[in-house]
Short mmCIF file of C-alpha atoms and ligand atoms in Angstrom, two decimals:
data_model
loop_
_atom_site.label_atom_id
_atom_site.label_comp_id
_atom_site.label_asym_id
_atom_site.label_seq_id
_atom_site.Cartn_x
_atom_site.Cartn_y
_atom_site.Cartn_z
CA PRO X 1 2.21 -114.53 -81.96
CA LEU X 2 5.14 -115.55 -84.26
CA MET X 3 8.37 -114.23 -83.47
CA TYR X 4 10.19 -112.84 -86.83
CA THR X 5 13.77 -113.28 -85.42
CA GLY X 6 17.36 -115.45 -86.22
CA LEU X 7 17.40 -117.46 -89.56
CA SER X 8 14.57 -118.99 -90.85
CA ASN X 9 14.37 -122.92 -89.94
CA TYR X 10 13.05 -123.51 -93.52
CA THR X 11 14.42 -122.65 -97.16
CA PHE X 12 13.76 -122.08 -100.44
CA PRO X 13 14.79 -125.78 -102.99
CA ASP X 14 17.61 -125.23 -105.62
CA ASP X 15 14.67 -125.53 -108.16
CA PHE X 16 12.10 -122.83 -106.71
CA ILE X 17 11.75 -120.18 -108.54
CA PHE X 18 12.68 -116.12 -107.94
CA GLY X 19 11.40 -113.77 -110.18
CA VAL X 20 10.12 -109.60 -110.38
CA ALA X 21 7.43 -108.15 -112.39
CA THR X 22 6.46 -105.47 -114.50
CA SER X 23 3.83 -104.67 -117.11
CA ALA X 24 3.62 -103.08 -120.23
CA TYR X 25 1.37 -100.09 -119.83
CA GLN X 26 2.87 -99.26 -116.29
CA VAL X 27 6.73 -99.29 -117.73
CA GLU X 28 6.97 -98.99 -121.73
CA GLY X 29 6.10 -94.94 -122.41
CA ALA X 30 6.56 -94.74 -125.99
CA TRP X 31 3.00 -94.51 -126.10
CA ASN X 32 2.71 -93.69 -129.55
CA VAL X 33 6.51 -94.47 -131.06
CA GLY X 34 6.90 -96.64 -134.02
CA GLY X 35 3.56 -97.00 -135.24
CA LYS X 36 1.58 -98.07 -131.61
CA GLY X 37 -1.56 -98.21 -131.55
CA GLU X 38 -3.44 -96.68 -128.48
CA SER X 39 -4.77 -98.74 -125.60
CA MET X 40 -7.97 -98.07 -123.67
CA TRP X 41 -5.69 -96.59 -121.05
CA ASP X 42 -4.06 -94.45 -123.38
CA THR X 43 -7.45 -93.14 -124.89
CA TYR X 44 -9.26 -92.57 -121.38
CA LEU X 45 -6.39 -90.81 -119.54
CA HIS X 46 -5.51 -88.60 -122.37
CA LYS X 47 -9.66 -87.58 -122.39
CA HIS X 48 -9.54 -87.94 -118.81
CA PRO X 49 -6.08 -86.09 -117.38
CA ASN X 50 -7.72 -85.44 -114.03
CA TYR X 51 -8.76 -89.23 -113.87
CA THR X 52 -5.19 -90.66 -111.82
CA ALA X 53 -4.51 -89.00 -107.99
CA ASP X 54 -1.71 -87.22 -109.53
CA GLY X 55 -2.91 -86.51 -113.02
CA SER X 56 -0.29 -88.06 -114.29
CA ASN X 57 -0.53 -91.07 -117.29
CA ALA X 58 1.79 -93.52 -118.46
CA ASP X 59 2.92 -91.58 -121.69
CA ILE X 60 6.69 -92.46 -120.98
CA ALA X 61 6.20 -93.87 -117.37
CA THR X 62 9.60 -95.41 -116.91
CA ASP X 63 10.62 -95.60 -120.68
CA SER X 64 11.45 -99.06 -120.53
CA TYR X 65 10.66 -99.15 -124.13
CA HIS X 66 13.99 -97.39 -124.48
CA ASN X 67 15.55 -98.91 -121.05
CA TYR X 68 14.94 -101.99 -121.25
CA LYS X 69 18.37 -103.16 -121.47
CA GLU X 70 18.86 -101.34 -117.85
CA ASP X 71 15.79 -103.46 -116.57
CA VAL X 72 17.67 -106.50 -117.56
CA LYS X 73 21.27 -106.01 -115.63
CA MET X 74 18.71 -104.62 -112.87
CA ILE X 75 16.91 -107.59 -112.74
CA GLN X 76 20.63 -109.84 -112.72
CA TYR X 77 21.47 -107.62 -110.16
CA LEU X 78 18.55 -109.46 -108.27
CA GLY X 79 19.77 -112.85 -109.37
CA SER X 80 16.64 -113.51 -110.05
CA SER X 81 15.89 -115.93 -112.34
CA HIS X 82 12.60 -115.42 -113.85
CA TYR X 83 11.56 -111.73 -115.19
CA ARG X 84 7.08 -111.85 -115.47
CA LEU X 85 6.41 -109.53 -118.11
CA SER X 86 3.63 -108.37 -120.40
CA LEU X 87 3.11 -107.84 -123.89
CA SER X 88 1.65 -104.33 -124.93
CA TRP X 89 -1.31 -105.62 -127.54
CA PRO X 90 -2.15 -102.61 -129.73
CA ARG X 91 1.97 -101.98 -130.03
CA ILE X 92 1.99 -105.94 -131.86
CA LEU X 93 -1.18 -105.32 -133.28
CA PRO X 94 -2.39 -101.53 -133.86
CA LYS X 95 -5.89 -101.90 -134.57
CA GLY X 96 -6.29 -105.12 -132.23
CA THR X 97 -6.82 -107.17 -134.93
CA ASP X 98 -4.53 -109.36 -137.06
CA ASN X 99 -4.58 -107.81 -140.39
CA TYR X 100 -1.48 -105.76 -139.61
CA ILE X 101 1.37 -106.29 -137.57
CA SER X 102 3.48 -103.91 -136.58
CA GLU X 103 7.41 -104.62 -137.01
CA ASP X 104 8.64 -102.23 -134.71
CA GLY X 105 6.52 -103.98 -132.00
CA LYS X 106 7.76 -106.94 -133.42
CA ARG X 107 10.88 -106.07 -132.82
CA TYR X 108 11.09 -104.23 -129.77
CA TYR X 109 9.60 -107.86 -127.80
CA ARG X 110 12.15 -109.95 -130.02
CA ASN X 111 15.14 -107.74 -128.74
CA LEU X 112 13.88 -107.38 -124.82
CA LEU X 113 13.49 -111.25 -125.22
CA GLU X 114 16.57 -111.89 -126.52
CA GLU X 115 18.26 -109.52 -124.21
CA LEU X 116 16.85 -111.60 -121.19
CA ILE X 117 17.97 -114.96 -122.80
CA LYS X 118 21.33 -114.35 -123.05
CA ALA X 119 21.52 -112.86 -119.61
CA ASN X 120 20.21 -116.50 -118.84
CA ILE X 121 16.86 -115.11 -117.36
CA THR X 122 13.25 -116.88 -118.51
CA PRO X 123 11.00 -114.89 -119.40
CA MET X 124 7.29 -115.57 -118.06
CA VAL X 125 5.15 -113.53 -120.77
CA THR X 126 1.85 -112.42 -120.03
CA LEU X 127 -0.72 -111.41 -123.16
CA PHE X 128 -3.42 -109.18 -121.47
CA HIS X 129 -2.18 -106.83 -118.72
CA TRP X 130 -5.35 -104.55 -118.88
CA ASP X 131 -4.28 -102.31 -122.07
CA LEU X 132 -7.14 -103.36 -124.39
CA PRO X 133 -6.24 -101.91 -128.03
CA ASN X 134 -9.10 -98.77 -127.99
CA PRO X 135 -10.60 -99.78 -131.58
CA LEU X 136 -11.77 -103.52 -129.48
CA MET X 137 -12.67 -101.33 -126.42
CA ASP X 138 -15.00 -99.50 -129.04
CA LEU X 139 -16.51 -101.82 -129.59
CA GLY X 140 -17.67 -102.98 -126.20
CA GLY X 141 -14.27 -104.47 -125.21
CA TRP X 142 -14.80 -107.61 -123.47
CA THR X 143 -18.74 -107.49 -123.28
CA ASN X 144 -18.35 -108.43 -126.90
CA PRO X 145 -18.34 -112.35 -127.58
CA LYS X 146 -16.40 -111.48 -130.63
CA MET X 147 -13.44 -110.32 -128.38
CA VAL X 148 -12.65 -114.24 -127.84
CA ASP X 149 -11.82 -114.57 -131.68
CA TYR X 150 -9.69 -111.79 -131.44
CA PHE X 151 -7.90 -112.13 -128.47
CA GLU X 152 -7.47 -115.97 -129.94
CA ASP X 153 -5.84 -114.27 -133.19
CA TYR X 154 -3.64 -112.18 -131.31
CA ALA X 155 -2.40 -115.21 -129.16
CA ARG X 156 -1.43 -117.11 -132.27
CA VAL X 157 0.56 -114.02 -133.61
CA VAL X 158 2.75 -114.10 -130.26
CA PHE X 159 2.94 -117.62 -129.93
CA GLU X 160 4.08 -117.58 -133.54
CA LEU X 161 6.45 -115.03 -133.10
CA TYR X 162 8.22 -115.56 -129.19
CA GLY X 163 7.20 -119.27 -128.76
CA ASP X 164 10.82 -120.43 -129.88
CA ILE X 165 12.34 -118.46 -126.84
CA VAL X 166 9.17 -117.92 -124.56
CA LYS X 167 7.92 -120.76 -122.35
CA VAL X 168 5.83 -119.91 -119.81
CA TRP X 169 2.49 -118.00 -120.99
CA THR X 170 0.48 -116.51 -119.17
CA THR X 171 -2.83 -115.51 -120.85
CA MET X 172 -4.76 -112.81 -118.36
CA ASN X 173 -3.78 -110.65 -115.58
CA GLU X 174 -6.19 -110.83 -112.77
CA PRO X 175 -9.23 -110.64 -114.45
CA HIS X 176 -10.99 -109.67 -111.75
CA GLN X 177 -9.46 -106.65 -110.97
CA HIS X 178 -10.05 -105.78 -114.37
CA CYS X 179 -13.36 -106.76 -114.90
CA TYR X 180 -14.55 -105.41 -111.33
CA ASN X 181 -13.01 -102.37 -111.08
CA GLY X 182 -13.48 -101.02 -115.21
CA TYR X 183 -16.77 -102.71 -115.71
CA GLY X 184 -18.62 -102.82 -112.87
CA THR X 185 -17.24 -99.28 -111.33
CA THR X 186 -15.28 -96.42 -112.12
CA TYR X 187 -12.20 -97.19 -110.07
CA PHE X 188 -10.07 -98.15 -113.66
CA ALA X 189 -10.29 -97.19 -117.03
CA PRO X 190 -12.58 -97.99 -119.23
CA ALA X 191 -14.90 -96.96 -115.81
CA LEU X 192 -17.79 -98.25 -117.38
CA ASN X 193 -19.65 -98.56 -114.50
CA ALA X 194 -22.05 -100.63 -115.53
CA HIS X 195 -22.62 -102.37 -112.16
CA GLY X 196 -24.07 -105.76 -111.71
CA ILE X 197 -24.00 -106.37 -115.94
CA GLY X 198 -20.73 -105.24 -117.08
CA GLU X 199 -18.37 -107.19 -114.55
CA TYR X 200 -20.03 -110.16 -115.51
CA LEU X 201 -20.29 -109.96 -119.10
CA CYS X 202 -16.36 -109.39 -118.72
CA THR X 203 -15.77 -112.31 -116.71
CA HIS X 204 -17.64 -114.54 -119.14
CA TYR X 205 -15.72 -113.32 -122.30
CA ILE X 206 -12.77 -113.47 -120.68
CA LEU X 207 -12.82 -116.82 -119.44
CA LEU X 208 -13.65 -117.97 -122.83
CA ALA X 209 -11.08 -116.14 -124.55
CA HIS X 210 -8.47 -117.60 -121.86
CA ALA X 211 -9.21 -121.14 -122.70
CA LYS X 212 -9.62 -121.11 -126.41
CA ALA X 213 -5.86 -119.48 -126.33
CA TYR X 214 -5.19 -122.05 -124.10
CA ARG X 215 -6.75 -124.70 -126.64
CA LEU X 216 -4.72 -123.00 -129.63
CA TYR X 217 -1.51 -123.68 -127.62
CA ASP X 218 -2.34 -127.27 -126.72
CA LYS X 219 -3.10 -128.26 -130.42
CA GLU X 220 -0.88 -126.31 -132.18
CA PHE X 221 1.98 -124.50 -130.61
CA ARG X 222 2.97 -126.96 -127.36
CA PRO X 223 3.82 -130.03 -129.64
CA LYS X 224 6.99 -128.22 -130.91
CA GLN X 225 7.44 -125.65 -128.47
CA HIS X 226 7.16 -127.32 -125.42
CA GLY X 227 6.08 -124.64 -123.17
CA GLN X 228 3.54 -123.97 -120.57
CA LEU X 229 0.28 -121.72 -120.14
CA GLY X 230 -1.58 -120.34 -117.38
CA ILE X 231 -3.63 -117.56 -116.08
CA THR X 232 -3.02 -115.23 -113.31
CA LEU X 233 -6.23 -114.67 -110.38
CA ASP X 234 -5.91 -112.35 -107.69
CA ALA X 235 -7.34 -112.67 -104.36
CA PHE X 236 -7.36 -111.13 -101.11
CA TRP X 237 -7.20 -113.55 -98.08
CA ALA X 238 -11.07 -113.19 -96.67
CA GLU X 239 -11.30 -114.00 -92.89
CA PRO X 240 -14.59 -114.20 -91.05
CA LYS X 241 -14.26 -111.05 -88.77
CA ASN X 242 -15.66 -112.78 -85.94
CA ALA X 243 -14.14 -116.74 -86.41
CA SER X 244 -16.88 -117.81 -84.00
CA SER X 245 -19.92 -116.47 -85.80
CA GLN X 246 -20.98 -118.66 -88.46
CA GLU X 247 -22.72 -115.67 -90.51
CA ASP X 248 -18.97 -114.20 -90.66
CA ARG X 249 -17.80 -117.66 -91.72
CA ASP X 250 -20.39 -117.94 -94.79
CA GLY X 251 -19.29 -114.05 -95.50
CA ALA X 252 -15.67 -114.80 -95.84
CA GLU X 253 -16.41 -117.93 -98.15
CA ALA X 254 -19.26 -115.93 -99.92
CA TYR X 255 -16.64 -113.44 -100.87
CA LEU X 256 -14.01 -116.01 -101.85
CA GLN X 257 -16.62 -117.28 -104.57
CA MET X 258 -17.49 -114.81 -105.97
CA HIS X 259 -14.02 -113.24 -106.54
CA LEU X 260 -11.82 -115.81 -106.66
CA GLY X 261 -13.78 -118.81 -107.51
CA ILE X 262 -16.01 -117.44 -110.29
CA TYR X 263 -12.41 -117.43 -112.35
CA ALA X 264 -11.27 -120.25 -110.69
CA HIS X 265 -13.90 -122.91 -110.78
CA PRO X 266 -14.79 -122.78 -114.16
CA ILE X 267 -10.64 -122.92 -115.65
CA PHE X 268 -10.41 -126.20 -112.97
CA SER X 269 -14.07 -127.65 -113.33
CA GLY X 270 -15.07 -126.27 -116.23
CA ASN X 271 -18.11 -124.16 -114.36
CA TYR X 272 -19.09 -121.27 -111.85
CA PRO X 273 -18.98 -122.44 -108.63
CA ASP X 274 -23.03 -123.74 -107.62
CA PHE X 275 -22.62 -121.16 -104.88
CA VAL X 276 -21.84 -118.11 -107.41
CA ARG X 277 -24.40 -119.77 -110.01
CA GLN X 278 -27.43 -119.58 -107.42
CA ARG X 279 -27.06 -116.40 -106.10
CA VAL X 280 -26.91 -114.19 -108.84
CA ASP X 281 -29.59 -116.11 -110.76
CA ASN X 282 -31.63 -115.69 -107.79
CA MET X 283 -30.70 -112.02 -107.51
CA SER X 284 -31.69 -111.71 -111.12
CA LEU X 285 -35.05 -113.16 -110.33
CA GLN X 286 -36.16 -110.98 -107.57
CA GLN X 287 -34.58 -107.76 -109.09
CA GLY X 288 -36.98 -108.35 -112.22
CA PHE X 289 -34.64 -109.55 -114.51
CA THR X 290 -36.11 -112.44 -117.06
CA ARG X 291 -32.32 -113.88 -117.51
CA SER X 292 -29.99 -114.13 -115.34
CA ARG X 293 -26.72 -111.03 -115.18
CA LEU X 294 -24.65 -114.19 -115.06
CA PRO X 295 -24.26 -115.90 -118.60
CA TYR X 296 -24.29 -119.57 -119.17
CA PHE X 297 -21.65 -121.63 -120.63
CA SER X 298 -22.75 -123.88 -123.12
CA GLN X 299 -21.66 -127.86 -123.04
CA GLU X 300 -18.95 -127.00 -125.56
CA GLU X 301 -17.29 -124.53 -123.78
CA VAL X 302 -17.45 -126.54 -120.27
CA GLU X 303 -15.15 -128.57 -122.00
CA MET X 304 -13.37 -126.03 -123.25
CA LEU X 305 -12.68 -124.78 -119.95
CA LYS X 306 -12.60 -127.70 -117.86
CA GLY X 307 -8.33 -127.95 -117.14
CA SER X 308 -7.23 -125.26 -119.17
CA SER X 309 -4.40 -123.79 -117.22
CA ASP X 310 -0.92 -125.53 -116.69
CA PHE X 311 -0.19 -123.85 -113.24
CA PHE X 312 -2.31 -121.66 -111.00
CA GLY X 313 -0.80 -117.91 -110.90
CA LEU X 314 -1.61 -116.24 -108.15
CA ASN X 315 -1.54 -112.50 -107.24
CA HIS X 316 -1.57 -111.54 -103.56
CA TYR X 317 -1.75 -108.27 -101.44
CA THR X 318 -3.16 -108.17 -98.31
CA SER X 319 -6.41 -109.44 -96.55
CA TYR X 320 -9.95 -108.22 -95.17
CA LEU X 321 -12.29 -108.39 -92.41
CA MET X 322 -15.48 -110.39 -93.37
CA SER X 323 -19.11 -109.81 -92.26
CA PRO X 324 -22.47 -109.72 -94.01
CA CYS X 325 -24.10 -106.62 -94.54
CA ALA X 326 -26.95 -105.23 -96.01
CA GLY X 327 -27.21 -103.81 -99.21
CA GLU X 328 -27.83 -100.04 -98.73
CA ASN X 329 -23.74 -100.31 -98.80
CA TYR X 330 -24.04 -101.10 -102.46
CA GLN X 331 -25.40 -99.83 -105.89
CA LYS X 332 -27.80 -102.15 -107.35
CA PRO X 333 -27.45 -104.17 -108.97
CA SER X 334 -24.15 -105.11 -108.36
CA MET X 335 -21.61 -107.84 -107.98
CA ASP X 336 -20.98 -106.18 -104.57
CA ASP X 337 -24.51 -106.33 -103.79
CA ASP X 338 -24.62 -109.66 -105.10
CA THR X 339 -22.00 -110.99 -102.62
CA GLY X 340 -23.40 -109.19 -99.72
CA VAL X 341 -20.21 -108.55 -97.24
CA CYS X 342 -18.88 -105.77 -96.22
CA LEU X 343 -15.13 -105.31 -96.07
CA GLU X 344 -12.86 -103.74 -93.57
CA GLN X 345 -8.95 -104.58 -92.28
CA HIS X 346 -8.34 -104.92 -88.32
CA PRO X 347 -7.34 -101.58 -86.76
CA SER X 348 -3.26 -103.75 -85.75
CA TRP X 349 -2.67 -104.58 -89.04
CA THR X 350 -0.37 -102.07 -90.72
CA LYS X 351 -1.47 -99.47 -93.34
CA PRO X 352 2.23 -98.35 -94.92
CA GLY X 353 0.62 -96.68 -98.70
CA ALA X 354 -2.88 -96.93 -99.50
CA ASP X 355 -5.94 -97.39 -98.11
CA TRP X 356 -7.11 -100.82 -99.67
CA PHE X 357 -3.65 -102.10 -98.36
CA SER X 358 -2.83 -103.47 -94.80
CA VAL X 359 -0.21 -105.85 -93.89
CA TYR X 360 -1.05 -109.33 -92.60
CA PRO X 361 1.20 -112.05 -93.64
CA GLU X 362 -1.03 -115.53 -92.00
CA GLY X 363 -3.33 -114.24 -94.52
CA PHE X 364 -1.19 -115.47 -97.63
CA ARG X 365 -0.54 -119.16 -95.65
CA LYS X 366 -4.39 -119.69 -95.15
CA LEU X 367 -5.00 -118.39 -98.90
CA LEU X 368 -2.37 -120.60 -99.89
CA ASN X 369 -3.97 -123.30 -98.61
CA PHE X 370 -7.54 -122.44 -99.68
CA VAL X 371 -6.18 -122.19 -103.22
CA ASN X 372 -3.85 -125.59 -102.80
CA ASN X 373 -7.53 -127.76 -101.52
CA ASN X 374 -9.83 -126.23 -103.91
CA TYR X 375 -7.98 -126.11 -107.24
CA VAL X 376 -4.16 -127.36 -106.74
CA GLN X 377 -4.30 -130.89 -105.33
CA LYS X 378 -7.72 -132.00 -107.72
CA ASN X 379 -5.80 -130.73 -110.98
CA ASN X 380 -2.11 -132.22 -109.85
CA ILE X 381 -0.62 -128.25 -111.04
CA SER X 382 1.51 -126.00 -108.97
CA ILE X 383 1.07 -122.45 -107.31
CA ILE X 384 3.39 -119.75 -108.74
CA VAL X 385 2.92 -116.55 -106.72
CA THR X 386 3.26 -114.35 -109.96
CA GLU X 387 2.75 -111.08 -108.25
CA ASN X 388 3.07 -110.20 -104.14
CA GLY X 389 4.88 -106.92 -102.58
CA LEU X 390 3.91 -103.72 -100.62
CA CYS X 391 3.39 -100.58 -101.14
CA ASP X 392 4.64 -97.48 -99.74
CA HIS X 393 4.94 -93.54 -100.31
CA GLY X 394 8.62 -93.72 -101.46
CA GLY X 395 11.86 -94.07 -100.19
CA LEU X 396 14.99 -95.64 -100.35
CA LYS X 397 15.58 -97.13 -96.71
CA ASP X 398 12.00 -99.05 -97.17
CA TYR X 399 12.32 -101.05 -94.16
CA GLU X 400 8.74 -102.39 -93.93
CA ARG X 401 9.32 -103.78 -97.41
CA ILE X 402 11.92 -105.45 -96.20
CA ALA X 403 9.62 -106.55 -93.09
CA TYR X 404 6.79 -107.11 -95.54
CA TYR X 405 9.06 -109.91 -98.24
CA LYS X 406 10.36 -111.45 -94.96
CA LYS X 407 7.27 -112.34 -93.21
CA TYR X 408 5.30 -113.29 -96.76
CA LEU X 409 7.96 -115.10 -97.85
CA TYR X 410 8.21 -116.77 -94.68
CA GLN X 411 4.45 -117.40 -94.41
CA LEU X 412 4.78 -118.97 -98.03
CA LEU X 413 7.73 -121.57 -96.96
CA LEU X 414 5.24 -122.64 -94.01
CA ALA X 415 2.79 -123.21 -96.55
CA LYS X 416 5.16 -125.08 -98.56
CA ASN X 417 6.73 -127.28 -95.34
CA LEU X 418 4.01 -127.67 -92.83
CA ASP X 419 0.81 -127.70 -94.81
CA ASN X 420 2.10 -129.17 -98.10
CA VAL X 421 1.14 -126.80 -100.42
CA ASN X 422 2.98 -126.90 -103.85
CA ILE X 423 4.41 -123.64 -104.82
CA GLN X 424 6.93 -123.85 -107.44
CA GLY X 425 7.80 -120.03 -107.16
CA TYR X 426 7.76 -116.12 -105.98
CA VAL X 427 7.52 -113.08 -108.49
CA ALA X 428 7.82 -109.71 -106.89
CA TRP X 429 5.65 -107.07 -107.64
CA THR X 430 7.67 -104.94 -108.45
CA LEU X 431 10.66 -104.71 -110.26
CA MET X 432 10.77 -100.60 -110.11
CA ASP X 433 8.37 -98.02 -109.34
CA VAL X 434 5.75 -97.95 -112.02
CA PHE X 435 2.63 -96.39 -113.31
CA GLU X 436 0.04 -97.44 -110.70
CA TRP X 437 -3.29 -96.71 -112.64
CA SER X 438 -5.49 -94.94 -110.79
CA ASP X 439 -2.77 -93.69 -108.03
CA GLY X 440 -0.79 -92.51 -110.91
CA TYR X 441 2.39 -92.01 -109.29
CA LYS X 442 1.91 -91.65 -105.70
CA THR X 443 2.22 -95.00 -104.95
CA LYS X 444 5.45 -97.21 -105.00
CA PHE X 445 5.83 -100.98 -104.91
CA GLY X 446 9.29 -100.87 -105.95
CA LEU X 447 12.76 -102.88 -105.72
CA PHE X 448 14.37 -99.84 -107.54
CA HIS X 449 13.17 -96.44 -106.90
CA VAL X 450 12.96 -94.50 -110.54
CA ASP X 451 13.15 -90.97 -110.77
CA PHE X 452 10.58 -89.60 -112.86
CA ASN X 453 11.66 -85.89 -112.80
CA SER X 454 14.92 -87.25 -115.16
CA PRO X 455 14.74 -87.65 -118.58
CA GLU X 456 16.62 -91.01 -117.85
CA ARG X 457 14.12 -92.25 -115.50
CA THR X 458 17.51 -92.97 -113.11
CA ARG X 459 16.61 -96.34 -111.01
CA THR X 460 18.51 -96.74 -108.20
CA PRO X 461 18.38 -99.96 -105.80
CA LYS X 462 16.11 -99.23 -102.79
CA LEU X 463 17.39 -101.52 -99.64
CA SER X 464 14.79 -103.75 -100.11
CA ALA X 465 16.28 -104.77 -103.43
CA LYS X 466 19.52 -105.78 -101.24
CA LEU X 467 17.60 -107.81 -99.33
CA TYR X 468 15.67 -109.67 -101.94
CA LYS X 469 18.96 -110.34 -103.49
CA GLU X 470 20.23 -111.71 -100.44
CA ILE X 471 17.02 -114.43 -99.76
CA VAL X 472 17.51 -115.44 -103.74
CA ARG X 473 21.34 -115.73 -103.15
CA THR X 474 21.38 -117.59 -100.02
CA ARG X 475 18.01 -118.76 -100.11
CA GLN X 476 17.02 -118.66 -96.85
CA ILE X 477 15.35 -115.40 -94.70
CA ASP X 478 17.58 -113.51 -92.36
CA PHE X 479 15.26 -111.74 -90.53
CA ASP X 480 18.08 -109.85 -88.69
CA TYR X 481 19.41 -108.91 -92.17
CA LEU X 482 19.08 -104.56 -93.07
CA SER X 483 16.54 -104.76 -89.84
CA PRO X 484 16.90 -101.66 -87.78
CA GLU X 485 15.04 -103.39 -85.12
CA SER X 486 15.16 -107.30 -85.41
CA SER X 487 14.76 -108.29 -82.34
CA ARG X 488 11.09 -106.73 -81.86
CA TYR X 489 9.14 -108.00 -85.10
CA GLN X 490 6.34 -109.90 -84.24
CA SER X 491 3.28 -110.72 -86.68
C1 LIG A 501 -1.99 -105.35 -109.12
O1 LIG A 501 -3.53 -105.22 -109.56
C2 LIG A 501 -1.69 -105.53 -110.38
O2 LIG A 501 -1.69 -106.72 -111.48
C3 LIG A 501 -0.72 -104.24 -110.91
O3 LIG A 501 -0.72 -104.04 -112.23
C4 LIG A 501 -0.35 -103.53 -109.54
O4 LIG A 501 0.50 -102.40 -109.96
C5 LIG A 501 -0.13 -104.12 -108.61
O5 LIG A 501 -1.50 -105.22 -108.31
C6 LIG A 501 -0.62 -103.29 -107.32
O6 LIG A 501 -1.91 -102.68 -107.04
O7 LIG A 501 -10.87 -100.98 -103.04
O8 LIG A 501 -11.35 -99.54 -104.33
O9 LIG A 501 -10.10 -98.98 -102.87
C7 LIG A 501 -3.85 -105.05 -107.76
C8 LIG A 501 -5.14 -103.82 -107.97
C9 LIG A 501 -6.14 -102.63 -107.34
C10 LIG A 501 -6.76 -104.16 -106.07
C11 LIG A 501 -6.47 -101.12 -106.02
C12 LIG A 501 -7.22 -103.24 -104.86
C13 LIG A 501 -8.28 -101.57 -104.22
C14 LIG A 501 -9.55 -100.65 -105.03
N1 LIG A 501 -5.83 -103.27 -107.18
N2 LIG A 501 -7.91 -102.14 -105.44
S1 LIG A 501 -10.42 -99.82 -103.59
#
């Protein structure tokens, strides 16, 4: 096994981007301030106060609406050149539609973005990180084909408002997590549990909305604003449980196609992967449906989708071992049942903070290679890792996070230098402890600790903040830095 000691033999080039990320609902708070409309997360958690693990919501969160200047100072402390943030759609358009733009929302983001520019930090702005305006949720959210137009209208408003200073955009954050957990299960709001149909409708219209916003930017804004626009997709690495078993290898491939290919293939090649098309069509037919549960794109839509991202935004946290498994494990119909694999994690992979999360750094390198081979090289683009980080239960001496960042960043260096994967940047999740969706405030991903009992939401750097700062500064990984047991780290 690889020894993680001493100084890394590879370094990050000067033009390599280092950033940190947050998202609007997870940090802003001020849920009803200044005429902000409700997002579907606001509405859902007010209606179901016990939905989250600790009965919390993000009405206040880290109160970044009021504390944004401090956030910018923290990013400066880290030396990070980029900040990935998202806009709250209902803060800008309280009802979701563009007939009324909130002055307060307009001003808030202008102030925040200008504060970043003043500090020499480049904003990377996501249009949609899950906080849909609730009035649009009432109309079916992403299952409604009309959402494609409403998203385009929203995109036009924000390109007009901020395109002078925002040069890196992403449309959607992790559509897979959003559609699968929110529309196909109950794990995320809106908890529709419309398994087998809802997650595919959501996928379909989110893809079209993304592509429409891309074409809009390309045609009307890029000529004068000269920015880049992409999308952020998430993926676990799928490893065959038993590498010598053909069934397990097929299972791992099926998983990657059904979860990542289903988005990446339309965006880079115009349509769903053949495997996904056939699998869902066949399952639907067997189950007595007249039409496939996965909608079809028209030829015009295929053209609109094809090549609709200037870079590949990739979020990655953890890996799973895959093996085929019979349907009794899953609800029918469902995306899980269609995929037909069972997931587990190797007992030797440590689990620092949540059931779903275990540490397997080599999986990151393998995923970077998969993405590079399938989508990046062919399209002559590059990867920006838009999220990666570790969850634990809190504490300032976060040695597990330190070890995680060192090892995952080292695997990135191996992918870049040994495998020639084209990687332009890396964004750590997250700047500070935030509202962690259904986990509430119980699991922590932050480089800064946030005291959620203090009215000021006091921020304190963890040891991992020091480490990240050092990596950004030296452009190298020193495995012995801030390591209580440096010589004993093994993969
Ligand atoms: C990303 O989502 C998000 O972009 C970000 O907002 C979030 O804070 C961050 O990662 C950390 O979670 O298998 O039923 O146990 C990742 C979403 C949600 C993925 C939970 C894994 C496990 C669900 N994650 N999910 S389950």
